[in-house]
XYZ file of C-alpha atoms in Angstrom:
706
model
C 23.985 -37.502 -5.570
C 22.869 -39.521 -8.629
C 22.428 -38.155 -12.136
C 18.635 -38.627 -11.971
C 18.529 -36.670 -8.725
C 20.507 -33.871 -10.367
C 17.982 -33.775 -13.201
C 15.066 -33.479 -10.759
C 16.836 -30.785 -8.754
C 17.669 -28.643 -11.780
C 14.286 -29.207 -13.391
C 12.463 -27.746 -10.376
C 15.034 -24.999 -10.033
C 15.052 -23.814 -13.653
C 11.364 -24.354 -14.506
C 9.350 -22.255 -12.051
C 6.026 -24.095 -12.108
C 4.601 -21.738 -9.500
C 4.541 -18.954 -12.089
C 1.542 -20.604 -13.805
C -0.496 -20.499 -10.634
C 0.530 -16.933 -9.884
C -0.529 -15.831 -13.362
C -3.943 -17.468 -12.948
C -4.541 -15.566 -9.701
C -4.248 -12.213 -11.463
C -7.500 -10.360 -12.001
C -6.628 -9.614 -15.606
C -6.662 -13.340 -16.448
C -10.457 -13.237 -16.747
C -10.051 -10.407 -19.267
C -7.374 -12.310 -21.163
C -9.880 -14.973 -22.257
C -12.287 -12.608 -24.120
C -9.287 -10.674 -25.436
C -7.820 -13.873 -26.862
C -11.203 -14.793 -28.383
C -11.479 -11.330 -29.934
C -7.947 -11.517 -31.333
C -8.590 -14.929 -32.889
C -11.837 -13.640 -34.398
C -10.091 -10.688 -36.044
C -7.273 -12.870 -37.364
C -9.723 -15.481 -38.595
C -12.232 -13.194 -40.336
C -9.919 -10.437 -41.553
C -8.599 -12.234 -44.640
C -12.074 -13.428 -45.756
C -14.406 -10.476 -45.111
C -14.235 -7.777 -47.809
C -13.013 -4.341 -46.670
C -12.593 -5.652 -43.111
C -9.749 -3.291 -42.185
C -10.820 -0.198 -44.190
C -11.537 3.065 -42.384
C -15.106 3.182 -43.670
C -15.828 -0.218 -42.171
C -14.100 0.653 -38.914
C -15.955 3.971 -38.664
C -19.301 2.237 -39.121
C -18.250 -0.339 -36.532
C -17.360 2.445 -34.078
C -20.875 3.926 -34.388
C -22.418 0.521 -33.774
C -20.145 -0.034 -30.796
C -21.281 3.293 -29.373
C -24.903 2.137 -29.413
C -24.561 -1.577 -28.744
C -21.830 -0.963 -26.149
C -24.192 1.111 -24.004
C -26.726 -1.726 -24.012
C -24.066 -4.266 -23.028
C -22.743 -1.994 -20.270
C -26.255 -1.569 -18.891
C -26.895 -5.301 -18.921
C -23.494 -5.861 -17.299
C -24.461 -3.626 -14.371
C -27.604 -5.691 -13.780
C -25.722 -8.979 -14.071
C -22.990 -7.804 -11.688
C -25.746 -7.106 -9.139
C -26.894 -10.710 -9.532
C -29.846 -10.140 -11.886
C -30.627 -10.326 -15.586
C -32.650 -8.122 -17.953
C -34.188 -9.756 -21.016
C -36.222 -6.655 -21.875
C -33.319 -4.542 -23.213
C -34.376 -5.069 -26.842
C -37.926 -3.884 -26.164
C -36.737 -0.919 -24.076
C -34.416 -0.009 -26.935
C -37.337 -0.101 -29.406
C -39.517 2.113 -27.195
C -36.650 4.594 -26.742
C -36.028 4.779 -30.494
C -39.749 5.291 -31.071
C -39.987 8.059 -28.486
C -36.884 9.780 -29.904
C -38.229 9.733 -33.481
C -41.724 10.869 -32.483
C -40.253 13.803 -30.597
C -37.572 14.771 -33.115
C -39.173 13.948 -36.504
C -42.894 14.390 -35.790
C -43.161 16.905 -32.959
C -40.055 18.910 -33.823
C -38.585 18.923 -30.327
C -35.102 20.150 -29.529
C -32.361 17.578 -29.047
C -32.363 18.184 -25.311
C -36.092 17.616 -24.984
C -35.952 14.496 -27.137
C -33.068 13.110 -25.086
C -34.888 13.727 -21.801
C -38.022 12.035 -23.141
C -36.092 8.999 -24.328
C -34.213 8.705 -21.040
C -37.499 9.065 -19.136
C -38.959 6.131 -21.060
C -35.880 4.047 -20.262
C -35.852 5.055 -16.603
C -39.550 4.179 -16.251
C -39.022 0.728 -17.776
C -35.996 0.159 -15.549
C -37.881 1.336 -12.471
C -40.680 -1.134 -13.222
C -38.203 -3.991 -13.569
C -36.282 -2.855 -10.519
C -39.404 -2.549 -8.377
C -40.644 -6.004 -9.307
C -37.259 -7.697 -8.867
C -35.746 -5.598 -6.076
C -38.696 -4.773 -3.845
C -41.363 -7.345 -4.739
C -38.546 -9.924 -5.030
C -39.857 -11.619 -8.167
C -37.523 -13.824 -10.207
C -35.467 -11.649 -12.543
C -35.570 -14.029 -15.501
C -39.344 -14.464 -15.548
C -40.037 -10.841 -14.659
C -37.961 -9.348 -17.452
C -39.287 -11.963 -19.884
C -42.796 -10.713 -19.116
C -41.800 -7.041 -19.398
C -40.061 -7.841 -22.692
C -43.452 -8.930 -24.026
C -45.243 -5.926 -22.488
C -42.794 -3.338 -23.795
C -42.711 -4.939 -27.258
C -46.499 -4.962 -27.344
C -46.607 -1.256 -26.503
C -44.171 -0.572 -29.320
C -46.247 -2.564 -31.813
C -49.418 -0.736 -30.736
C -47.949 2.777 -31.003
C -45.550 2.405 -33.939
C -48.136 1.917 -36.736
C -49.830 5.181 -35.742
C -46.641 7.201 -36.267
C -44.670 5.144 -38.801
C -45.689 7.188 -41.839
C -45.015 10.510 -40.116
C -41.635 9.289 -38.890
C -40.543 8.216 -42.372
C -41.833 11.281 -44.200
C -40.411 13.875 -41.791
C -36.907 14.813 -40.745
C -35.617 16.459 -37.599
C -34.671 20.138 -37.848
C -32.236 19.862 -34.923
C -28.605 20.381 -35.934
C -27.471 18.876 -32.625
C -29.478 15.723 -33.267
C -27.919 15.378 -36.719
C -24.464 16.138 -35.292
C -24.729 13.296 -32.779
C -25.576 10.832 -35.523
C -23.106 11.817 -38.251
C -20.296 14.039 -36.946
C -16.737 12.927 -36.286
C -13.865 14.321 -34.261
C -10.832 13.312 -36.208
C -11.668 9.841 -37.444
C -13.805 8.925 -34.418
C -17.602 9.361 -34.388
C -18.956 11.682 -31.705
C -21.282 8.948 -30.444
C -18.288 6.649 -29.950
C -16.515 9.277 -27.852
C -19.652 9.761 -25.748
C -19.852 6.033 -25.062
C -16.122 5.931 -24.259
C -16.529 8.676 -21.637
C -19.533 6.885 -20.115
C -17.611 3.582 -20.053
C -14.716 5.217 -18.198
C -17.187 6.702 -15.715
C -18.838 3.320 -15.114
C -15.407 1.747 -14.619
C -14.587 4.348 -11.961
C -17.937 3.800 -10.257
C -17.557 0.015 -10.196
C -13.940 -0.041 -9.052
C -13.545 3.101 -6.957
C -16.859 4.031 -5.350
C -19.016 2.690 -2.581
C -21.941 2.132 -4.932
C -19.783 -0.058 -7.169
C -18.606 -2.090 -4.192
C -22.222 -2.488 -3.097
C -23.177 -3.793 -6.539
C -20.399 -6.377 -6.430
C -21.256 -7.360 -2.853
C -24.972 -7.769 -3.600
C -24.190 -9.816 -6.696
C -21.694 -11.982 -4.846
C -23.834 -12.795 -1.795
C -27.075 -10.928 -1.128
C -27.560 -12.278 2.378
C -24.037 -11.334 3.409
C -24.452 -7.896 1.822
C -27.670 -7.394 3.776
C -25.972 -8.451 7.004
C -23.181 -5.973 6.264
C -25.726 -3.132 6.226
C -26.090 -2.668 2.455
C -29.525 -1.652 1.189
C -29.918 -4.635 -1.122
C -33.339 -3.725 -2.521
C -32.316 -0.196 -3.458
C -29.088 -1.446 -5.013
C -30.959 -3.914 -7.233
C -33.599 -1.330 -8.123
C -30.999 1.251 -9.101
C -29.086 -1.311 -11.210
C -32.167 -1.890 -13.388
C -32.793 1.851 -13.697
C -29.176 2.423 -14.768
C -29.422 -0.405 -17.288
C -32.589 0.828 -18.997
C -31.377 4.436 -18.963
C -28.208 3.426 -20.808
C -30.336 1.420 -23.249
C -32.503 4.504 -23.808
C -29.420 6.625 -24.516
C -28.357 3.987 -27.009
C -31.774 4.230 -28.658
C -31.480 8.014 -28.916
C -28.046 7.755 -30.577
C -29.392 5.089 -32.952
C -32.315 7.340 -33.915
C -29.963 10.258 -34.583
C -27.838 8.081 -36.885
C -30.600 6.290 -38.807
C -33.345 8.933 -38.656
C -36.012 6.285 -39.043
C -37.131 2.921 -37.685
C -38.636 -0.351 -38.832
C -41.162 -2.519 -37.092
C -38.480 -5.035 -36.064
C -36.142 -2.532 -34.418
C -34.543 -4.049 -31.322
C -35.801 -7.554 -32.113
C -33.282 -10.173 -30.996
C -31.119 -7.533 -29.349
C -31.381 -9.256 -25.971
C -29.730 -12.371 -27.433
C -26.844 -10.342 -28.815
C -26.414 -8.342 -25.603
C -26.562 -11.418 -23.381
C -24.053 -13.230 -25.596
C -21.709 -10.244 -25.432
C -21.835 -9.953 -21.645
C -21.395 -13.655 -20.932
C -18.727 -14.036 -23.591
C -16.954 -11.032 -22.094
C -16.769 -12.770 -18.722
C -19.624 -11.098 -16.826
C -20.692 -13.851 -14.465
C -24.274 -15.074 -14.608
C -23.988 -15.697 -10.877
C -23.268 -12.032 -10.179
C -20.506 -10.326 -8.249
C -17.930 -10.485 -11.040
C -17.377 -8.342 -14.120
C -15.619 -5.267 -15.492
C -16.221 -2.632 -18.138
C -13.291 -3.829 -20.225
C -14.654 -7.370 -20.428
C -18.142 -6.170 -21.351
C -16.670 -3.949 -24.079
C -14.628 -6.790 -25.553
C -17.721 -8.983 -25.622
C -19.671 -6.257 -27.428
C -16.952 -5.816 -30.050
C -16.786 -9.589 -30.571
C -20.535 -9.906 -31.228
C -20.632 -6.892 -33.555
C -17.652 -8.095 -35.568
C -19.236 -11.507 -35.926
C -22.650 -10.116 -36.905
C -21.207 -7.666 -39.434
C -19.036 -10.396 -40.913
C -22.102 -12.601 -41.378
C -23.803 -9.779 -43.304
C -20.703 -9.200 -45.460
C -20.500 -12.916 -46.225
C -24.242 -13.067 -47.028
C -25.012 -15.497 -44.211
C -28.737 -15.465 -43.443
C -30.181 -13.997 -40.260
C -31.352 -17.341 -38.867
C -27.889 -18.747 -39.485
C -26.297 -15.850 -37.647
C -28.702 -16.260 -34.732
C -27.897 -19.968 -34.619
C -24.177 -19.251 -34.327
C -24.767 -16.617 -31.637
C -26.952 -19.071 -29.739
C -24.287 -21.741 -29.851
C -21.669 -19.239 -28.712
C -23.953 -18.190 -25.839
C -24.429 -21.819 -24.753
C -20.670 -22.403 -24.834
C -19.981 -19.181 -22.931
C -22.572 -20.020 -20.263
C -21.129 -23.512 -19.886
C -17.605 -22.167 -19.458
C -18.781 -19.478 -17.041
C -20.658 -21.930 -14.832
C -17.839 -24.460 -14.840
C -15.180 -21.826 -14.189
C -17.036 -20.224 -11.303
C -17.691 -23.633 -9.750
C -14.202 -25.044 -10.195
C -11.998 -21.952 -10.229
C -10.744 -22.529 -6.700
C -9.951 -26.180 -7.432
C -8.090 -25.320 -10.627
C -6.053 -22.608 -8.949
C -5.310 -24.866 -6.012
C -4.072 -27.656 -8.263
C -1.634 -25.436 -10.146
C -0.774 -22.826 -7.530
C 1.022 -25.144 -5.110
C 4.383 -25.909 -6.707
C 6.772 -27.904 -4.489
C 10.498 -27.283 -4.822
C 13.338 -29.765 -4.508
C 14.989 -29.725 -1.096
C 17.520 -32.062 0.486
C 17.617 -31.886 4.259
C 20.944 -32.425 6.036
C 21.233 -35.064 8.719
C 19.889 -33.541 11.901
C 21.583 -33.033 15.213
C 21.252 -36.299 17.082
C 18.516 -36.578 19.709
C 19.739 -39.933 20.903
C 19.327 -40.357 24.682
C 23.126 -40.411 24.850
C 23.455 -37.256 22.695
C 24.126 -34.906 25.588
C 22.424 -31.517 25.390
C 19.851 -32.646 22.811
C 18.751 -35.769 24.665
C 14.946 -35.796 25.100
C 13.655 -35.232 28.618
C 10.499 -34.269 30.462
C 11.629 -31.019 32.082
C 8.525 -29.216 30.810
C 6.033 -31.794 32.005
C 5.365 -30.131 35.347
C 5.584 -26.462 34.353
C 3.358 -23.864 35.942
C 0.282 -22.668 34.103
C -0.995 -19.161 33.314
C -4.313 -18.305 31.685
C -5.662 -21.830 31.310
C -8.932 -21.594 29.379
C -8.456 -17.852 28.839
C -5.539 -17.730 26.430
C -6.170 -18.802 22.850
C -3.450 -18.662 20.241
C -0.781 -16.863 22.288
C 2.129 -17.064 19.842
C 4.596 -14.835 21.743
C 5.114 -13.352 25.206
C 7.063 -10.327 26.437
C 7.587 -8.332 29.661
C 8.010 -4.645 30.392
C 10.227 -3.226 33.133
C 7.323 -3.301 35.605
C 6.989 -7.092 35.240
C 3.717 -6.818 33.298
C 3.291 -9.680 30.850
C 1.936 -9.123 27.326
C 0.680 -11.607 24.800
C -1.771 -11.840 21.920
C -4.822 -13.953 21.226
C -6.399 -15.390 18.122
C -9.248 -12.895 18.572
C -6.891 -10.054 17.696
C -6.465 -8.765 21.275
C -3.302 -7.721 23.077
C -3.622 -8.895 26.676
C -1.768 -7.438 29.662
C -1.308 -9.688 32.694
C -0.389 -8.227 36.086
C 2.237 -9.503 38.553
C 2.968 -11.184 40.791
C 0.787 -14.226 40.036
C -0.503 -13.168 36.582
C -4.068 -14.101 37.360
C -5.478 -10.627 36.699
C -5.544 -9.393 33.118
C -7.036 -6.810 30.809
C -7.361 -6.180 27.085
C -4.774 -3.510 26.356
C -5.797 -3.087 22.716
C -7.781 -4.778 19.983
C -5.924 -4.956 16.693
C -7.647 -7.696 14.734
C -5.778 -10.309 12.770
C -3.437 -12.667 14.577
C -0.773 -10.984 16.746
C 2.502 -12.873 16.475
C 6.021 -11.652 17.430
C 6.426 -8.684 19.814
C 9.234 -6.339 20.893
C 9.518 -3.171 23.014
C 11.316 -0.180 21.516
C 13.401 2.429 23.309
C 10.324 4.528 24.119
C 8.386 1.692 25.739
C 6.027 1.125 22.829
C 5.050 -2.436 22.001
C 5.706 -3.333 18.364
C 3.813 -6.309 16.978
C 3.730 -8.381 13.800
C 0.126 -9.077 12.817
C -0.537 -11.825 10.282
C -2.265 -10.496 7.190
C -2.006 -6.890 8.364
C 1.659 -5.938 8.746
C 3.636 -4.186 11.483
C 1.755 -2.401 14.280
C 2.613 -0.429 17.407
C 0.655 -0.201 20.665
C 1.215 2.488 23.271
C 0.688 1.693 26.929
C -2.571 3.653 26.939
C -3.953 1.270 24.313
C -3.531 3.529 21.275
C -2.811 1.495 18.141
C -0.756 2.663 15.159
C -0.089 0.855 11.922
C 3.578 1.300 11.068
C 3.679 -0.454 7.706
C 1.801 -2.988 5.634
C 3.798 -2.697 2.407
C 7.348 -2.986 1.202
C 9.065 -2.530 -2.143
C 7.755 -4.819 -4.843
C 10.160 -7.266 -6.452
C 10.898 -6.376 -10.074
C 10.418 -9.922 -11.389
C 7.497 -10.911 -9.157
C 4.239 -11.797 -10.899
C 2.147 -11.511 -7.776
C 2.070 -8.177 -5.984
C 4.470 -9.002 -3.158
C 4.478 -5.433 -1.862
C 1.546 -6.301 0.420
C 2.405 -8.339 3.495
C 0.618 -11.648 4.003
C 2.315 -13.170 7.035
C 4.451 -10.799 9.099
C 5.823 -13.149 11.740
C 8.484 -12.048 14.254
C 10.544 -8.917 14.829
C 13.353 -7.316 16.767
C 14.723 -3.800 17.014
C 18.252 -2.628 16.217
C 20.096 -0.066 18.378
C 19.256 2.746 15.903
C 15.539 1.980 16.207
C 15.207 0.159 12.881
C 12.732 -2.704 13.081
C 13.677 -5.934 11.347
C 10.883 -8.430 10.895
C 10.252 -11.634 9.003
C 7.484 -12.318 6.540
C 7.183 -16.076 6.498
C 5.633 -16.343 3.041
C 4.529 -14.034 0.253
C 2.356 -16.690 -1.437
C 0.063 -18.004 1.290
C -2.090 -16.666 4.104
C -1.654 -17.747 7.708
C -4.356 -20.430 7.498
C -2.460 -21.925 4.534
C 0.878 -22.361 6.315
C 0.860 -26.101 5.502
C 0.816 -25.265 1.780
C 4.036 -23.331 2.206
C 5.480 -26.256 4.144
C 4.535 -28.568 1.291
C 6.264 -26.280 -1.199
C 9.390 -25.690 0.942
C 10.274 -22.952 -1.526
C 12.034 -19.693 -0.726
C 8.827 -17.676 -0.414
C 9.820 -15.657 2.645
C 11.853 -12.541 3.359
C 13.214 -10.223 6.034
C 12.099 -6.609 5.943
C 13.447 -3.456 7.578
C 11.261 -0.578 8.738
C 12.939 2.729 9.608
C 10.788 4.790 12.010
C 12.633 8.045 11.262
C 11.869 7.982 7.545
C 8.884 5.581 7.708
C 10.403 3.678 4.817
C 10.119 -0.082 4.430
C 12.468 -2.211 2.344
C 13.176 -5.901 1.871
C 16.733 -6.745 2.931
C 16.729 -10.537 2.430
C 14.485 -12.698 0.268
C 14.128 -16.263 -1.015
C 14.096 -17.566 2.557
C 12.312 -20.795 3.516
C 9.575 -19.679 5.924
C 11.689 -17.189 7.927
C 10.326 -17.051 11.413
C 12.130 -15.962 14.594
C 14.232 -12.760 14.614
C 16.652 -11.819 17.401
C 19.291 -9.095 17.611
C 22.761 -10.385 18.397
C 24.689 -8.940 21.319
C 27.225 -7.343 18.938
C 24.579 -4.831 17.718
C 25.714 -5.456 14.145
C 23.823 -8.605 13.208
C 20.671 -10.547 13.839
C 19.808 -14.229 14.073
C 16.874 -15.579 12.121
C 15.200 -18.967 11.828
C 13.993 -20.673 8.645
C 11.384 -23.126 9.806
C 11.048 -25.562 6.895
C 14.808 -25.469 6.224
C 15.447 -26.334 9.924
C 18.334 -23.882 10.255
C 19.449 -20.744 12.065
C 21.373 -18.079 10.171
C 22.977 -14.773 10.948
C 22.589 -11.588 8.900
C 24.990 -8.659 9.314
C 23.232 -5.342 8.820
C 26.225 -3.262 9.939
C 29.969 -3.508 10.487
C 32.720 -5.000 8.283
C 30.534 -7.990 7.303
C 27.551 -5.860 6.338
C 25.187 -7.673 3.963
C 26.661 -11.123 4.636
C 24.612 -14.153 5.721
C 26.207 -16.996 7.695
C 24.591 -20.276 8.715
C 24.871 -20.800 12.484
C 23.004 -24.114 12.930
C 22.339 -25.930 9.646
C 20.724 -29.149 10.831
C 18.182 -28.739 13.598
C 16.069 -31.799 14.469
C 12.870 -29.741 14.336
C 11.254 -26.627 12.944
C 12.586 -23.447 14.580
C 10.279 -20.630 15.557
C 11.017 -17.628 17.783
C 14.479 -16.736 19.090
C 15.064 -14.602 22.183
C 17.969 -13.553 24.372
C 19.025 -15.450 27.489
C 20.461 -13.867 30.616
C 23.907 -15.472 30.188
C 24.623 -14.023 26.735
C 23.234 -16.994 24.790
C 19.896 -17.474 23.052
C 16.665 -19.369 23.506
C 15.075 -21.120 20.526
C 11.617 -22.680 20.225
C 11.149 -25.769 18.077
C 7.450 -25.875 17.214
C 7.670 -29.461 15.955
C 10.075 -32.250 15.068
C 11.258 -33.554 11.710
C 10.037 -36.925 10.442
C 11.838 -39.256 8.002
C 8.819 -39.471 5.691
C 8.538 -35.715 5.226
C 12.301 -35.292 4.869
C 12.316 -37.921 2.134
C 9.350 -36.358 0.339
C 11.226 -33.056 0.079
C 13.480 -34.769 -2.450
C 10.418 -35.780 -4.493
C 8.602 -32.611 -5.567
C 6.579 -34.507 -8.148
C 5.187 -36.766 -5.434
C 4.215 -33.765 -3.303
C 2.573 -32.114 -6.308
C 0.429 -35.177 -6.970
C -0.440 -35.393 -3.302
C -1.674 -31.781 -3.259
C -3.897 -32.486 -6.271
C -5.296 -35.890 -5.372
C -5.552 -35.873 -1.585
C -7.587 -33.715 0.745
C -5.550 -31.310 2.834
C -5.991 -33.305 6.028
C -4.269 -36.267 4.322
C -1.128 -34.380 3.285
C 2.287 -35.053 4.731
C 2.817 -32.184 7.154
C 5.391 -31.128 9.736
C 4.899 -32.913 13.040
C 3.755 -30.177 15.418
C 2.746 -32.506 18.241
C 6.122 -32.483 19.967
C 8.163 -29.344 20.480
C 10.980 -28.282 22.715
C 13.136 -25.320 23.749
C 16.875 -25.109 23.055
C 19.590 -22.861 24.366
C 22.450 -22.193 21.940
C 25.382 -19.823 21.536
C 26.599 -17.766 18.593
C 28.940 -20.563 17.538
C 25.908 -22.782 16.891
C 26.456 -25.092 19.855
C 23.310 -26.451 21.526
C 23.867 -26.079 25.274
C 20.587 -27.274 26.790
C 17.225 -28.659 25.731
C 13.827 -28.731 27.447
C 11.138 -31.193 26.323
C 7.609 -32.320 27.073
C 7.702 -35.684 25.305
C 4.153 -36.630 26.168
C 2.788 -33.298 24.970
C 0.598 -33.004 28.035
C 1.304 -29.336 28.794
C 3.020 -27.930 25.698
C 2.761 -30.116 22.602
C 3.726 -27.171 20.383
C 6.031 -24.344 21.450
C 6.281 -21.264 19.265
C 8.016 -18.878 21.654
C 9.633 -18.522 25.040
C 10.899 -15.531 27.032
C 13.250 -15.484 30.025
C 12.316 -13.006 32.732
C 13.817 -12.800 36.233
C 14.839 -16.450 36.455
C 11.694 -17.913 34.886
C 11.179 -19.168 31.346
C 7.709 -18.411 29.977
C 6.421 -20.698 27.196
C 3.843 -20.028 24.464
C 2.238 -22.087 21.723
C -0.062 -20.742 19.050
C -2.257 -23.853 19.271
C -2.165 -24.020 23.088
C -4.787 -22.755 25.516
C -2.312 -21.782 28.229
C 1.114 -20.377 28.976
C 3.774 -22.303 30.847
C 6.328 -21.203 33.442
C 9.583 -23.010 34.131
C 12.006 -21.834 36.833
C 15.583 -21.865 35.576
C 18.383 -23.025 37.810
C 21.250 -20.542 38.113
C 19.660 -17.893 35.906
C 19.987 -14.171 36.673
C 16.995 -13.340 38.904
C 17.080 -9.672 37.831
C 17.250 -10.222 34.063
C 14.707 -8.293 31.995
C 14.787 -8.539 28.220
C 13.984 -4.860 27.728
C 17.037 -3.876 29.802
C 19.285 -6.095 27.684
C 18.390 -3.889 24.701
C 17.992 -0.394 26.100
C 19.761 -0.504 29.454
C 18.381 -0.187 32.968
C 15.842 2.516 33.672
C 17.509 5.561 35.172
């Protein structure tokens, strides 16, 4: 190996490029951007703005956050639902006016004044919600019109009460308490807003209504098809928004005790800037309370700093407008290109050097290509779709899965009759019977499941222990693949990759990184733990005859290994076959004490060479469409028989790929080898010469039925 090759190998081993992509997939990344902007703002303005970090300044800021934060939270709810509300400034002005008329002029109690202010806000929100949600008018134009209407009402009513408002004061101690009191160093109004913000966070992230808001904002047609009342959801979002704005107006009135004719003017610009800058998507369906709050704090800090630095109002509005334009541009571009950006950085190929494969030369003996599988029998032609594995019970019934998420049971002797035993969903992959006759199944994207013979389905596990140093949450299972059961009932199963879903298997092949693991589930304690990790697409699992170890396949590494889970070698891993000519899939027992192995495809020189050039594969993933990538050749597969010493004893091929171009599993049963392929529309049968005509795989594990 040359020095330059060593450099490449160590560079991709020591610098984990995939970490960047994993970080960008985290939900908190969207919050990190406004947090970083807020931090830079504080660091940039702190040294120049007088009294920036004094308690008096911070206390005043907290009161403003209490009022402005409610407006931003209300607008965020509307934007998450896919709408927009430009009338928040006018609703705020009307609410302040109603609060001051009731408290200063009419002498109402604080409770009555609050109810009146909230009623004004709810009415304005209901009008907006009715026009946008039920009449289905455009939100932007509708709320622009209501902005003008509500502002006009304020300007008509305010002059009639302005003198009385200024010359009178409220007699309510509660009203005064809300505006001036503190608990510790925190204003009461700030604590009220904090409690409301926590409640909104819980609603958005933990309740059905919050999920409906996000669904409606993300895709209204899909939400409607899913049974969500879209019109009511939109209507209620506008009511919630204006009600929160009205509460903000009431708190503002209690703090100031008066109002000017320009109250609320320009507030919609500030609120919209705060929400967009905080990361609330203009397209809807995306946003959190924390991001809206950070946006509100950013805008208030900037506005207050402009006042402290004697920057004129038009100048401040100009800066806010420019910030809003920049935030909208970034939001639109990020939403449009987020998937492309993540895709370009998420896939991070590793360096891998494949050993020379076992020879398939026509003179190579057991591995010589042949056409033994060309004339196999056929089961389920046109009925089976995506049957990845096959298994038999003691009554000769045949079981397999389908890409529709069904478990099918086929009846002997000719296996022409069939029924749906159970519907699981997902993609059923590897299967194994336990001691009690229950069928245990790996389901891609869902975990480990169990089906009783009456069709009852149980989920055994969908989570395992999370890795301490993992950035992504690898406790959830993405691609549970194949399984087998130890004598004590423990279920060992492979998870092919923790980074990609089943439909993205080719991305994992391109990476050829140790993304997979083997997991153990203990039925007695119902505990799940990872026993081996950093495996290269671990696939087939098969218990050895010694009852102390298991054989497992690593597809992209083209090798078979043995893991000892008990006995004197407990915890040790030994390579059994290091250099297969193809990509191994399922492993199952043979009647003569050896093992069957499916090769789902064959290695190619081009792909083997590219594994030593991770930079080339990285560029390919960025610049080429997925259908132009170098991928494993899955057009030619075969079945091998091997022993525990790693010797290949026999091979069975279909070189033309007429019946079984891809083979993912095989199972020997009573002298016949049954063949499956996840991309095939049939199952094959091949009669074995000299095989035990009474062999049943279940009996080889649990003994003959008494």
